[in-house]
Amino acid sequence: MRVYLASYGCTANRADGNLMAELLREAGHSIVSMPDEADVLIVNTCTVRSETERQMVAQIRELLPLNRRIIVTGCLAGAEPGIIRKISREISMVSPQAIERIVEAVESQNPVYYLLPEIRHRIPHFVNGVRFMLPVAEGCRGSCAFCIVRIARGALRSYPPNKIIEATASAIKSGAKEVELTAQDTASYGVDIGFRLPKLLEEICRIGGRFLIRVGMMNPESALEILDPLIQAYRSEKVYKFLHIPVQSGDDDVLRLMRRKYTVEDFKRVVNAFREVFPEIVIATDVIVGFPGESEEAFKETCKLLEEIRPDKVHVARFTARPHTKAMTMSQVPEYVKKERSVIVSKLVARIGLEINRNLVGRTLECLVVKPALYGGLEARTLSYKPVFLKDCNGLIGRFVKVRITSADSFKLFGETVEEINLRQLAE
C-alpha cells in the first residue's frame, strides 16, 4: 500500500516517524509525499502545548474529505485519545510506545487502537542525507506539574547501548556526518540499565570517521549526577560543544510549584562547569512565563538569571495548561500578563543573542554543511552548533568547511566559504 506519513514536534517524534517509515518499507509498503496519492494517511502528532494540539486536530480534520484510512500516532494518541475519537471513530490510534505495531495498523481494514504501554525493541536506521536522528531512550524520570508528554510517553526506558552503537556505526559507514542523540532527558540515559550517557558517548566516539554528535536536551538534575564524566566525554572533537539544558524559571519557588527537581543554583553550576572547560560552548535553554504562582518578582528573577547566564538560544513559551496535569488545577496567571512577560523575555533574549553573535563577525570558523537552507543557499553548523547560512555552493552538503562570518542577527550567523577542509590531510 501507499502510505503518507507526516511527523510533527520534537526530534524524538520525528525519529519515531523515521522508524515507522522503515518498518513500513520492510513490510513492502511505499511512502508517498502527498496525501491524495496514498491509501493510508498517518499523522504523527505532538501535543506539548494547547495551540499545538489545535493545529494537530485541524490537520487531521483536513484529511477527512480524502476518504482514506487515517492513523494517528504520537503524543496526541498517547495522552488524549478521546479528542481523536471525537473527530471520527474510524480513525486508528497508535501510542508512542506501540509504534512497532504500525504495520498491523496500516494493514488492518478496521480501526485499531494500540494504546497500551509496550516494550519497544527497534531503533531507526540511517536512510540517507547528512543527519541521523537516533533516539537513545523513551520516557523520563520526571513528574513535572505542566508536562503532558510524560503521560504520553511514560517512564524512562533506555535502549541497549550495543544497538545504539551499531546503528551509529552503520550510519557513519553509509555517509552520515551528524548524529542527533534524542530523548526526553538524554542525561537520564542508562539509569535503568546501568550504562550512563558519558560511557555511551565515549563508545560512540571510538567509531572511525569524521562526524559530530549533537547531544539532545538534558535536565539539570540529571546532568548534575554525571557532571564530571559528562564534561570529560564532551572533550572529544566528535561532540558538538552544545548544551541544551532547560531552566524553565529563574525562581526557586516557581520551580518547586513546577515540580522540577533542581534549584537555580543547580542549573548555574552545570552551565558554569561546562563553560569553565569549554568557554565557547553554546548554551540553549527553555523558559516558561506565566506559570501558576509566578509573581512579578519571580518573573524578574527569571530575567535576572538570563542576563547573568547569557544563553545563546532561549525557547520562550507562554504557559498553557494541559489536561491531566497538576498545573491544570492551579490558579492561573491572566493571559494579558503572560503576553506582557513573553514580550519582555523575547526582547531580552533577542538582545543577548545579537550581542553574542555580533562578536563572531569577522572570525573564521570550522563548520559542517548540513542541508539546503529553507529560502535558498545552505545551512551549516559550527563546532558549537550555531547555525550559519551560506550562499549556495554546489557539492558542499556533508562537507567540513572553513567559513568567514560576515554578519549576524539574534538567532543565526551568515558567512562565506573560505576553503573546504581536506579530511585526508587531517588524518595524516
Short mmCIF file of C-alpha atoms in Angstrom, two decimals:
data_model
loop_
_atom_site.label_atom_id
_atom_site.label_comp_id
_atom_site.label_asym_id
_atom_site.label_seq_id
_atom_site.Cartn_x
_atom_site.Cartn_y
_atom_site.Cartn_z
CA MET A 1 0.00 0.00 0.00
CA ARG A 2 0.95 3.62 -0.46
CA VAL A 3 1.31 5.46 2.85
CA TYR A 4 1.52 9.19 3.56
CA LEU A 5 3.34 9.93 6.84
CA ALA A 6 3.62 13.42 8.35
CA SER A 7 5.58 13.92 11.59
CA TYR A 8 5.35 16.97 13.85
CA GLY A 9 7.08 18.17 17.01
CA CYS A 10 10.37 17.28 18.63
CA THR A 11 13.33 15.33 17.25
CA ALA A 12 12.24 12.26 19.23
CA ASN A 13 8.88 12.28 17.48
CA ARG A 14 10.49 12.77 14.08
CA ALA A 15 12.80 9.84 14.85
CA ASP A 16 9.67 7.80 15.60
CA GLY A 17 8.39 8.81 12.18
CA ASN A 18 11.60 7.57 10.59
CA LEU A 19 11.24 4.22 12.37
CA MET A 20 7.64 3.82 11.22
CA ALA A 21 8.67 4.56 7.62
CA GLU A 22 11.45 1.98 7.92
CA LEU A 23 9.08 -0.69 9.27
CA LEU A 24 6.54 0.01 6.55
CA ARG A 25 9.13 -0.22 3.76
CA GLU A 26 10.40 -3.51 5.18
CA ALA A 27 6.82 -4.82 5.00
CA GLY A 28 6.59 -3.89 1.31
CA HIS A 29 4.68 -0.63 1.57
CA SER A 30 5.77 2.62 -0.09
CA ILE A 31 5.94 6.11 1.42
CA VAL A 32 4.44 8.86 -0.73
CA SER A 33 4.83 12.62 -0.39
CA MET A 34 1.23 13.77 -0.96
CA PRO A 35 -1.92 12.72 0.94
CA ASP A 36 -4.03 12.32 -2.21
CA GLU A 37 -1.52 9.78 -3.56
CA ALA A 38 -1.92 7.49 -0.54
CA ASP A 39 -4.15 4.62 0.51
CA VAL A 40 -3.44 5.23 4.21
CA LEU A 41 -2.65 8.53 5.99
CA ILE A 42 -0.51 8.64 9.16
CA VAL A 43 -0.37 11.80 11.27
CA ASN A 44 2.44 11.54 13.84
CA THR A 45 1.32 14.17 16.33
CA CYS A 46 2.64 16.50 19.01
CA THR A 47 0.55 17.77 21.92
CA VAL A 48 3.06 19.62 24.10
CA ARG A 49 1.01 22.85 24.06
CA SER A 50 -2.67 23.66 23.58
CA GLU A 51 -2.08 25.59 20.34
CA THR A 52 -0.09 22.62 19.02
CA GLU A 53 -2.99 20.33 19.87
CA ARG A 54 -5.38 22.60 17.97
CA GLN A 55 -3.08 22.50 14.94
CA MET A 56 -2.98 18.70 15.08
CA VAL A 57 -6.77 18.45 15.27
CA ALA A 58 -7.11 20.84 12.32
CA GLN A 59 -4.57 18.81 10.33
CA ILE A 60 -6.50 15.59 10.96
CA ARG A 61 -9.83 17.20 10.04
CA GLU A 62 -8.35 18.48 6.76
CA LEU A 63 -7.61 14.89 5.74
CA LEU A 64 -11.13 13.56 6.35
CA PRO A 65 -12.57 14.64 2.95
CA LEU A 66 -9.99 12.45 1.18
CA ASN A 67 -11.88 9.37 2.43
CA ARG A 68 -8.69 7.48 3.20
CA ARG A 69 -7.97 5.39 6.27
CA ILE A 70 -6.31 7.61 8.88
CA ILE A 71 -3.94 6.54 11.66
CA VAL A 72 -2.97 8.99 14.39
CA THR A 73 0.29 8.26 16.19
CA GLY A 74 2.49 10.27 18.55
CA CYS A 75 1.73 12.10 21.78
CA LEU A 76 -1.85 13.12 20.97
CA ALA A 77 -2.76 9.44 20.59
CA GLY A 78 -0.87 8.55 23.76
CA ALA A 79 -2.20 11.30 26.00
CA GLU A 80 -5.61 12.29 24.63
CA PRO A 81 -7.22 9.55 22.54
CA GLY A 82 -10.66 10.92 23.42
CA ILE A 83 -10.03 14.02 21.31
CA ILE A 84 -9.30 11.82 18.28
CA ARG A 85 -12.43 9.73 18.84
CA LYS A 86 -14.49 12.94 18.79
CA ILE A 87 -13.13 13.72 15.31
CA SER A 88 -14.03 10.26 13.98
CA ARG A 89 -14.37 6.79 15.42
CA GLU A 90 -12.99 5.45 12.15
CA ILE A 91 -9.50 6.77 12.96
CA SER A 92 -6.95 4.24 14.21
CA MET A 93 -4.58 5.19 17.03
CA VAL A 94 -1.09 4.02 17.93
CA SER A 95 0.66 5.39 21.03
CA PRO A 96 4.41 6.22 21.02
CA GLN A 97 5.19 3.03 22.95
CA ALA A 98 3.35 0.88 20.39
CA ILE A 99 4.69 2.19 17.07
CA GLU A 100 6.32 -1.15 16.26
CA ARG A 101 2.74 -2.26 15.51
CA ILE A 102 2.34 0.37 12.78
CA VAL A 103 2.39 -2.26 10.02
CA GLU A 104 -0.53 -4.07 11.69
CA ALA A 105 -2.42 -0.78 11.90
CA VAL A 106 -1.80 0.02 8.23
CA GLU A 107 -2.82 -3.44 7.05
CA SER A 108 -5.96 -3.66 9.19
CA GLN A 109 -9.19 -2.98 7.34
CA ASN A 110 -10.88 -1.85 10.57
CA PRO A 111 -9.94 0.85 13.12
CA VAL A 112 -7.41 -0.35 15.70
CA TYR A 113 -6.31 1.17 19.00
CA TYR A 114 -2.80 0.22 20.09
CA LEU A 115 -2.56 2.43 23.17
CA LEU A 116 -1.24 0.22 25.96
CA PRO A 117 2.41 0.59 27.05
CA GLU A 118 4.63 -1.85 25.20
CA ILE A 119 8.36 -2.54 25.18
CA ARG A 120 9.99 -1.13 22.06
CA HIS A 121 12.85 -3.13 20.59
CA ARG A 122 13.69 -1.25 17.39
CA ILE A 123 15.51 1.99 16.83
CA PRO A 124 15.59 3.62 13.39
CA HIS A 125 18.42 3.05 10.96
CA PHE A 126 20.03 5.67 8.76
CA VAL A 127 18.49 6.03 5.31
CA ASN A 128 20.29 8.91 3.58
CA GLY A 129 21.42 12.52 3.91
CA VAL A 130 23.80 14.03 6.46
CA ARG A 131 21.86 13.88 9.73
CA PHE A 132 20.88 10.77 11.65
CA MET A 133 18.25 11.24 14.37
CA LEU A 134 18.82 8.49 16.91
CA PRO A 135 16.59 8.03 19.98
CA VAL A 136 18.52 6.65 22.95
CA ALA A 137 15.60 6.41 25.40
CA GLU A 138 11.85 6.73 25.74
CA GLY A 139 10.05 8.49 28.58
CA CYS A 140 11.62 10.25 31.54
CA ARG A 141 12.04 10.18 35.32
CA GLY A 142 10.22 13.45 35.97
CA SER A 143 6.74 14.31 37.19
CA CYS A 144 6.56 17.97 36.18
CA ALA A 145 3.30 19.72 37.01
CA PHE A 146 2.93 21.12 33.48
CA CYS A 147 4.02 18.22 31.27
CA ILE A 148 1.64 16.10 29.20
CA VAL A 149 4.49 14.39 27.33
CA ARG A 150 5.26 12.28 30.41
CA ILE A 151 1.69 10.98 30.24
CA ALA A 152 2.06 10.19 26.54
CA ARG A 153 5.49 8.55 26.65
CA GLY A 154 5.67 7.05 30.12
CA ALA A 155 8.59 6.23 32.39
CA LEU A 156 12.24 6.03 31.35
CA ARG A 157 13.22 3.10 29.14
CA SER A 158 16.75 3.24 27.73
CA TYR A 159 17.73 1.41 24.57
CA PRO A 160 20.61 -1.09 24.82
CA PRO A 161 23.96 0.62 24.15
CA ASN A 162 25.05 -2.05 21.67
CA LYS A 163 22.04 -1.28 19.45
CA ILE A 164 22.76 2.45 19.59
CA ILE A 165 26.45 1.96 18.79
CA GLU A 166 25.71 -0.47 15.95
CA ALA A 167 23.14 1.90 14.42
CA THR A 168 25.59 4.81 14.66
CA ALA A 169 28.47 2.84 13.12
CA SER A 170 26.21 1.75 10.26
CA ALA A 171 25.06 5.35 9.70
CA ILE A 172 28.62 6.70 9.60
CA LYS A 173 29.64 3.96 7.18
CA SER A 174 26.69 4.94 4.97
CA GLY A 175 27.64 8.62 4.89
CA ALA A 176 26.08 10.30 7.93
CA LYS A 177 28.13 13.19 9.30
CA GLU A 178 25.93 14.30 12.20
CA VAL A 179 24.28 12.09 14.82
CA GLU A 180 21.50 13.64 16.93
CA LEU A 181 21.01 11.72 20.17
CA THR A 182 17.42 12.33 21.26
CA ALA A 183 15.41 11.63 24.39
CA GLN A 184 13.10 13.48 26.75
CA ASP A 185 16.18 13.79 29.01
CA THR A 186 19.42 12.50 27.50
CA ALA A 187 21.31 12.79 30.80
CA SER A 188 18.94 10.20 32.29
CA TYR A 189 20.05 7.69 29.67
CA GLY A 190 21.03 4.38 31.20
CA VAL A 191 19.83 4.96 34.76
CA ASP A 192 17.57 1.94 34.29
CA ILE A 193 20.21 -0.29 32.67
CA GLY A 194 23.41 0.76 34.45
CA PHE A 195 25.14 2.34 31.43
CA ARG A 196 25.14 6.14 31.63
CA LEU A 197 25.42 8.80 28.92
CA PRO A 198 29.16 9.60 29.32
CA LYS A 199 30.07 5.96 28.69
CA LEU A 200 27.75 5.84 25.68
CA LEU A 201 29.38 8.96 24.23
CA GLU A 202 32.84 7.50 24.76
CA GLU A 203 31.86 4.33 22.91
CA ILE A 204 30.29 6.23 20.01
CA CYS A 205 33.36 8.46 19.73
CA ARG A 206 35.50 5.35 19.17
CA ILE A 207 33.75 4.77 15.85
CA GLY A 208 36.07 5.66 12.98
CA GLY A 209 35.48 8.54 10.60
CA ARG A 210 34.84 12.25 10.94
CA PHE A 211 31.39 13.02 12.31
CA LEU A 212 29.76 15.13 15.01
CA ILE A 213 27.40 14.15 17.82
CA ARG A 214 24.66 16.51 18.95
CA VAL A 215 23.57 15.62 22.46
CA GLY A 216 19.89 16.41 22.94
CA MET A 217 18.08 18.12 25.80
CA MET A 218 19.05 17.19 29.35
CA ASN A 219 17.55 18.24 32.67
CA PRO A 220 19.81 19.98 35.22
CA GLU A 221 19.34 17.41 38.00
CA SER A 222 20.25 14.55 35.66
CA ALA A 223 23.29 16.40 34.33
CA LEU A 224 24.49 17.03 37.90
CA GLU A 225 24.51 13.29 38.61
CA ILE A 226 27.10 12.71 35.87
CA LEU A 227 28.67 16.17 35.59
CA ASP A 228 32.39 15.34 35.71
CA PRO A 229 32.33 12.30 33.39
CA LEU A 230 29.94 14.11 31.06
CA ILE A 231 32.32 17.05 30.69
CA GLN A 232 35.14 14.58 30.09
CA ALA A 233 33.14 12.92 27.31
CA TYR A 234 32.48 16.34 25.74
CA ARG A 235 36.24 16.82 25.32
CA SER A 236 36.10 14.63 22.23
CA GLU A 237 36.34 16.54 18.95
CA LYS A 238 33.39 14.42 17.80
CA VAL A 239 30.96 16.04 20.25
CA TYR A 240 29.37 19.39 19.40
CA LYS A 241 30.14 21.89 22.14
CA PHE A 242 26.45 22.48 22.65
CA LEU A 243 24.34 22.14 25.79
CA HIS A 244 20.53 22.23 25.76
CA ILE A 245 19.52 22.48 29.41
CA PRO A 246 16.04 23.87 30.20
CA VAL A 247 15.78 26.04 33.31
CA GLN A 248 12.06 26.95 32.89
CA SER A 249 12.18 29.61 35.66
CA GLY A 250 14.78 31.68 37.48
CA ASP A 251 12.85 31.46 40.74
CA ASP A 252 13.16 28.51 43.14
CA ASP A 253 9.59 28.84 44.43
CA VAL A 254 8.23 28.56 40.90
CA LEU A 255 10.49 25.59 40.21
CA ARG A 256 9.01 23.85 43.26
CA LEU A 257 5.49 24.57 42.01
CA MET A 258 6.52 23.13 38.65
CA ARG A 259 7.81 20.00 40.43
CA ARG A 260 11.21 20.47 38.86
CA LYS A 261 13.89 18.60 40.79
CA TYR A 262 16.64 21.23 40.86
CA THR A 263 17.31 24.76 42.03
CA VAL A 264 18.50 27.80 40.13
CA GLU A 265 21.95 27.25 41.66
CA ASP A 266 21.98 23.68 40.36
CA PHE A 267 21.32 24.96 36.85
CA LYS A 268 24.05 27.59 37.14
CA ARG A 269 26.50 25.03 38.48
CA VAL A 270 26.09 22.85 35.38
CA VAL A 271 26.35 25.77 32.95
CA ASN A 272 29.38 27.27 34.69
CA ALA A 273 31.16 23.91 34.89
CA PHE A 274 30.82 23.42 31.13
CA ARG A 275 31.86 26.99 30.36
CA GLU A 276 34.95 26.68 32.53
CA VAL A 277 36.21 23.85 30.31
CA PHE A 278 34.62 24.97 27.01
CA PRO A 279 34.47 28.81 27.02
CA GLU A 280 32.74 28.98 23.62
CA ILE A 281 30.12 26.31 24.28
CA VAL A 282 26.65 27.25 23.04
CA ILE A 283 24.05 27.21 25.81
CA ALA A 284 20.40 26.71 24.88
CA THR A 285 17.63 26.80 27.45
CA ASP A 286 13.85 26.92 27.78
CA VAL A 287 11.75 29.35 29.82
CA ILE A 288 8.05 29.21 30.69
CA VAL A 289 6.43 32.54 31.56
CA GLY A 290 3.14 32.88 33.39
CA PHE A 291 3.23 29.56 35.20
CA PRO A 292 0.63 29.44 38.03
CA GLY A 293 2.13 31.15 41.07
CA GLU A 294 4.70 33.18 39.11
CA SER A 295 4.67 36.59 40.79
CA GLU A 296 6.11 39.75 39.28
CA GLU A 297 9.17 39.32 41.49
CA ALA A 298 9.59 35.70 40.38
CA PHE A 299 9.40 36.80 36.75
CA LYS A 300 12.09 39.41 37.38
CA GLU A 301 14.29 36.65 38.83
CA THR A 302 13.99 34.79 35.52
CA CYS A 303 15.05 37.90 33.60
CA LYS A 304 17.92 38.42 36.04
CA LEU A 305 19.11 34.84 35.52
CA LEU A 306 19.06 35.21 31.74
CA GLU A 307 21.09 38.43 32.00
CA GLU A 308 23.60 36.61 34.18
CA ILE A 309 23.89 33.37 32.21
CA ARG A 310 23.53 34.98 28.76
CA PRO A 311 22.41 31.87 26.88
CA ASP A 312 22.89 31.77 23.13
CA LYS A 313 19.41 30.46 22.49
CA VAL A 314 16.21 30.54 24.56
CA HIS A 315 12.88 28.98 23.72
CA VAL A 316 10.28 31.21 25.39
CA ALA A 317 6.85 29.68 25.98
CA ARG A 318 3.74 31.23 27.47
CA PHE A 319 2.29 28.73 29.90
CA THR A 320 -0.75 26.83 28.66
CA ALA A 321 -2.48 24.37 30.97
CA ARG A 322 -2.60 20.81 29.64
CA PRO A 323 -5.19 18.18 30.51
CA HIS A 324 -4.39 15.56 33.17
CA THR A 325 -1.60 17.71 34.69
CA LYS A 326 -1.33 19.20 38.18
CA ALA A 327 -0.93 22.71 36.77
CA MET A 328 -4.37 22.44 35.16
CA THR A 329 -5.95 22.67 38.64
CA MET A 330 -3.85 25.61 39.86
CA SER A 331 -4.83 29.28 39.92
CA GLN A 332 -3.88 30.69 36.51
CA VAL A 333 -1.96 33.87 35.66
CA PRO A 334 -4.08 36.20 33.46
CA GLU A 335 -3.43 35.86 29.73
CA TYR A 336 -2.54 39.53 29.31
CA VAL A 337 0.17 39.16 31.98
CA LYS A 338 1.58 36.09 30.22
CA LYS A 339 1.68 38.01 26.95
CA GLU A 340 3.43 41.01 28.52
CA ARG A 341 6.05 38.79 30.15
CA SER A 342 6.58 36.83 26.96
CA VAL A 343 7.27 40.04 25.03
CA ILE A 344 9.73 41.26 27.68
CA VAL A 345 11.69 37.99 27.77
CA SER A 346 11.67 37.61 23.99
CA LYS A 347 13.18 41.08 23.57
CA LEU A 348 15.75 40.32 26.26
CA VAL A 349 16.95 37.06 24.70
CA ALA A 350 16.98 38.61 21.22
CA ARG A 351 19.28 41.37 22.50
CA ILE A 352 21.58 38.90 24.24
CA GLY A 353 21.68 36.66 21.17
CA LEU A 354 22.56 39.57 18.90
CA GLU A 355 25.36 40.72 21.21
CA ILE A 356 26.84 37.22 21.33
CA ASN A 357 26.58 36.62 17.59
CA ARG A 358 27.99 40.01 16.59
CA ASN A 359 31.17 39.12 18.45
CA LEU A 360 31.69 36.30 15.95
CA VAL A 361 31.56 38.54 12.87
CA GLY A 362 34.95 38.58 11.14
CA ARG A 363 36.06 35.25 12.58
CA THR A 364 36.77 32.14 10.53
CA LEU A 365 35.10 29.02 11.94
CA GLU A 366 35.05 25.37 11.00
CA CYS A 367 31.56 24.22 10.03
CA LEU A 368 29.70 21.16 8.80
CA VAL A 369 27.34 21.89 5.91
CA VAL A 370 24.18 20.00 6.80
CA LYS A 371 21.37 20.82 4.35
CA PRO A 372 19.87 23.26 1.87
CA ALA A 373 18.52 26.35 3.62
CA LEU A 374 14.78 26.94 3.54
CA TYR A 375 14.96 30.10 1.43
CA GLY A 376 17.99 29.29 -0.70
CA GLY A 377 21.66 28.71 -0.04
CA LEU A 378 22.99 26.24 2.51
CA GLU A 379 22.78 25.76 6.26
CA ALA A 380 25.94 24.83 8.14
CA ARG A 381 26.70 24.31 11.81
CA THR A 382 29.76 25.48 13.70
CA LEU A 383 31.51 23.04 16.03
CA SER A 384 29.38 24.56 18.80
CA TYR A 385 26.20 24.00 16.75
CA LYS A 386 25.48 27.61 15.83
CA PRO A 387 23.58 27.87 12.53
CA VAL A 388 25.47 29.57 9.70
CA PHE A 389 23.78 30.39 6.40
CA LEU A 390 25.88 30.34 3.25
CA LYS A 391 25.29 31.33 -0.34
CA ASP A 392 24.64 28.30 -2.50
CA CYS A 393 27.80 26.31 -3.12
CA ASN A 394 27.46 23.15 -5.17
CA GLY A 395 28.61 19.87 -3.68
CA LEU A 396 29.29 21.04 -0.12
CA ILE A 397 26.48 19.30 1.78
CA GLY A 398 28.08 16.83 4.17
CA ARG A 399 31.47 18.53 3.92
CA PHE A 400 33.53 20.26 6.59
CA VAL A 401 34.47 23.79 5.52
CA LYS A 402 36.07 26.92 6.91
CA VAL A 403 33.65 29.83 6.91
CA ARG A 404 34.26 33.54 7.42
CA ILE A 405 31.39 35.06 9.38
CA THR A 406 30.21 38.19 7.55
CA SER A 407 27.11 39.21 9.53
CA ALA A 408 24.74 38.07 12.24
CA ASP A 409 21.30 38.52 13.72
CA SER A 410 19.90 37.41 17.07
CA PHE A 411 19.47 33.78 16.08
CA LYS A 412 21.93 32.89 13.33
CA LEU A 413 25.14 33.73 11.53
CA PHE A 414 25.83 34.44 7.87
CA GLY A 415 29.10 33.62 6.18
CA GLU A 416 31.09 32.76 3.12
CA THR A 417 33.15 29.66 2.46
CA VAL A 418 36.90 30.16 2.72
CA GLU A 419 38.03 26.61 1.97
CA GLU A 420 36.96 23.00 2.17
CA ILE A 421 38.77 21.00 4.84
CA ASN A 422 40.65 18.02 3.44
CA LEU A 423 39.91 15.20 5.87
CA ARG A 424 42.63 13.02 4.37
CA GLN A 425 45.23 15.65 5.21
CA LEU A 426 43.82 15.97 8.74
CA ALA A 427 44.18 12.21 9.22
CA GLU A 428 47.82 12.38 8.15
#
